[in-house]
Amino acid sequence: MSTADTTQRGNTETTNDLTNRVTELLNEEKWTRATLKNYTVANFQELDKLLEEIRSNELEDDILALCNEHLQHTKNSLIALYLSGLIRISRQTVDDSNLVSLIEIFKDNHKWRIVSYLCERILSFGENRFALRTLAEAYDNENQTDKRYEVWERLIRVDFDEADIVKQLAEYKEANDQPEDAVNYYKKALHRYINKKSFSNIKEIWHKLIKQCPNETEFFYHAERKIAKQISEDRAVQLLEDLYPYFRDTAHWDTAIAILKRILTYDPRNPWARKEIIECYRQKFAHHSHLEEYIKVSNLNQTWRNVHDAIADFEKHISFDAGNFVYHRSWGVGLIREIDDDDEITIDFVKKRGHTMSLKMAVNALTVLSKDHIWVLKTTRKKDRLKQEVKKNPAWALRVVIKSLGNAADMKQIKAELVPSVLTQSEWSTWSTRARELLKTDEQFGNVPDRLDSYSVREQPITLEEKIYNRFKAERSFFDRAKTIEEFLRYAGQGEGAIDNEFFREMLDYFVAFLKQSYETNEYTLASFLIVDRIVTEYPYLQPNAALDFPTVFYQLNDPERAFKAIANSNLKRQCLAKIRRHIDNWDDLYVRFFPHFLTRDIIRELKGAGLDDQLTALYRRVVERYRDLREAFIWLARNVEDERWYDRIGLSYEKVLINMIHIVELTFRDIENRRDVSENRKINRQAQNFLFKEKRIEWFIDEADEEPIQRIYTLLEDIEALSPTIKLELKNRILIRFPSFRFYGGQSRETINRGGFIVTASSYNQKQRDLERIHNVEVPKNSKEIAAAREYGDLRENAEYKAAKERQDQLNNEVAKLEEDLRRATMIRPHEVDPSAVTFGTKVTLFDKEQQQRVSYTILGPWESNPDEGVISYQSPLGHELYNHKVGEDLHFVINERTYSFHVEGIQVADFE
């Protein structure tokens, strides 16, 4: 018997032995009806050893089938429940029902040590709500309080709906003198009770937080907005009224006034809030000599006056006080010197000192500025000193500018305040990069709600998680939000900590809501499934309370191809293809249809790997037959699968590939001219031209093909008016090198000077070509990167970097257009083509100047080569024009610009040029 036979026999015996052992255990349990009281943790530890043998011999499927069959007639079999449950959960499936049933059996019989052991076994494979909750209950029954709280801390990280336990954890931390942890748990509990709309609990925790962290007003305001939206504005007002007394009693008048304003925003007719805000103003401005007068003038204490108008009126009046700065649109920044008893204000403006005006006029004509307003600093500080401060401390500069602009500013507005009055344009480029990073990561800066590109200065620090969450809320596009939640998971933290907050839960719920709606299944439903499924795969303990079954979602789509095309996220498209491959029977047909909407080698690789050559051929043929509509897909195939000669599969010649590509160039030029999808068509046009010319496919074809197909290809190119004349001339010359007698239908010989054209040397022509290539290959890509980078800065209508980059783009386009037009008009002459029998282009003429009685020489070339200081003149110049076509021995007399010339032609020769 061979070694292989011996090994196989040994494996078979092991397999049969393990299967028989499990069968005997099941039957023995069934026959003897073992009671629960005989079970201990040791019994399950023995089963764990057996399970290790089962795994090492790869018998999980056999044993699972055996246990499932046994459970059909013995549903409470402890061994079958345990073995099958662990096999299933080890495969990361969500089906833990057998283990749950097993735990319930021991719970009902108060076998808490076994319950604990079983829960720990489940948790060894990952966090599980049922196991955590049950384990906490077991510890509670065994009076292991500390362990129970430890388990609760794990539970609330995976159960976002649990609020009562969070509250108990907060109380536990508070009782154990851990105030910071207590506050964090109270905050978490508050958010969860808001989601449950449990106002009694909300109010209780609100009061606790007022005692423990009253100054965290940003948190209270955020919670208040949620309560107003999810419960009612009246409840929000009630809580703000409870928050207000702390700031009144501690004389924090600005915050007290801010809270009262928020109350009056919800309830403008609230008499208590109106009365309180007047008292706060009296306390804040107690030393202002005109306080009561301004309260009276603004009608702040008159209920008939709109409270918000009255507040604005009062605050504008009260801000006019000696020592304050003001701004006038004509006179700039000024300092209030005094206000007399007749309400006349004296102001020292930079260019108008001692100016007086009435208070009434000042209120309408002036804007009051704080002492640290950017306009005040630019007026009162030396420019060099201010520049150094701005460059040295960008965070300080951002705070100053943003606050100066009403605590809401975007980068365009910030730039307008600093350039060129403080920073130069080049200094701004460096400074703004640092500033953007600070705005994104520094905890003192936040986003303005509902204004994606605007920033504010926070009273309390803001976490990176909250910043990303605020941007998520401000996004209006579904796929922008999909990108933002990806960023949250990537940057906000790794592991469980990344999702252990209410911000993540709200973002996740946004996508879960699409899975729960039933009126339409579309690209948003499909993308939401992919997002939620990926998150749940990474964090299996999350339970979104929505069905996560890909076939169900996919088959409900009315138009799967349209839905796939509409997914504006390449990662989600790749994920979708993987799901289709795994779960959809006709995946290969879908891959063929979806390919034009996601150009990737993965599709071709999967079809090829599955041996589906017919489907590959169908994919190629579909793209070729519809190349006018599937332009980008055709270019992608031609460029990326060329080494496989895919066109041979469908009987397509390489000449036909080039003809289709040339047609795409023509179609896109036409669409650009008609202003149809200009950006997209420019991109496709550039791709097609790169394939043909930059990657030298046409040059290769000219070098290898016969004259007749070259004639067809060149004629198509010549007919495209928008195609660069440089390209046409280069190809024409290349053709003539190989076929000197080549006939260009409809064209002219290269020696002919077109109407309006001119003659140049080859070296000048080549230099202009290099200039054109430099613009195309260096300047244009550089400018494209500048435009792309500027787009990231935000609103294109108010984006100075974007406008500057677009102006540079226009400049480059004009340079390209001029160069291409000049090259189109230019005709090259080489030295061997020059006829020295007369003065023409490329000749050097020697003259005797009768007026000056001296011999002079001129080289006659074109406008690109002209250099009068070196004796090189253009044949198009007035002097060149007069000399042109004259021969040796002739006498010439002419006048240019009132100067008389008299020459005798002594000699003509071919000039030295390239």
Coordinates of C-alpha atoms in Angstrom, one line a residue, residues 135-145 148:
L135 CA -23.5 38.8 30.4
A136 CA -24.3 42.0 32.3
E137 CA -27.4 40.4 33.7
A138 CA -25.3 37.4 34.8
Y139 CA -22.8 39.5 36.6
D140 CA -25.7 41.4 38.3
N141 CA -27.1 38.1 39.5
E142 CA -23.7 37.1 40.9
N143 CA -23.2 40.5 42.5
Q144 CA -20.2 41.4 40.4
T145 CA -21.1 45.1 40.0
R148 CA -21.4 44.6 35.0

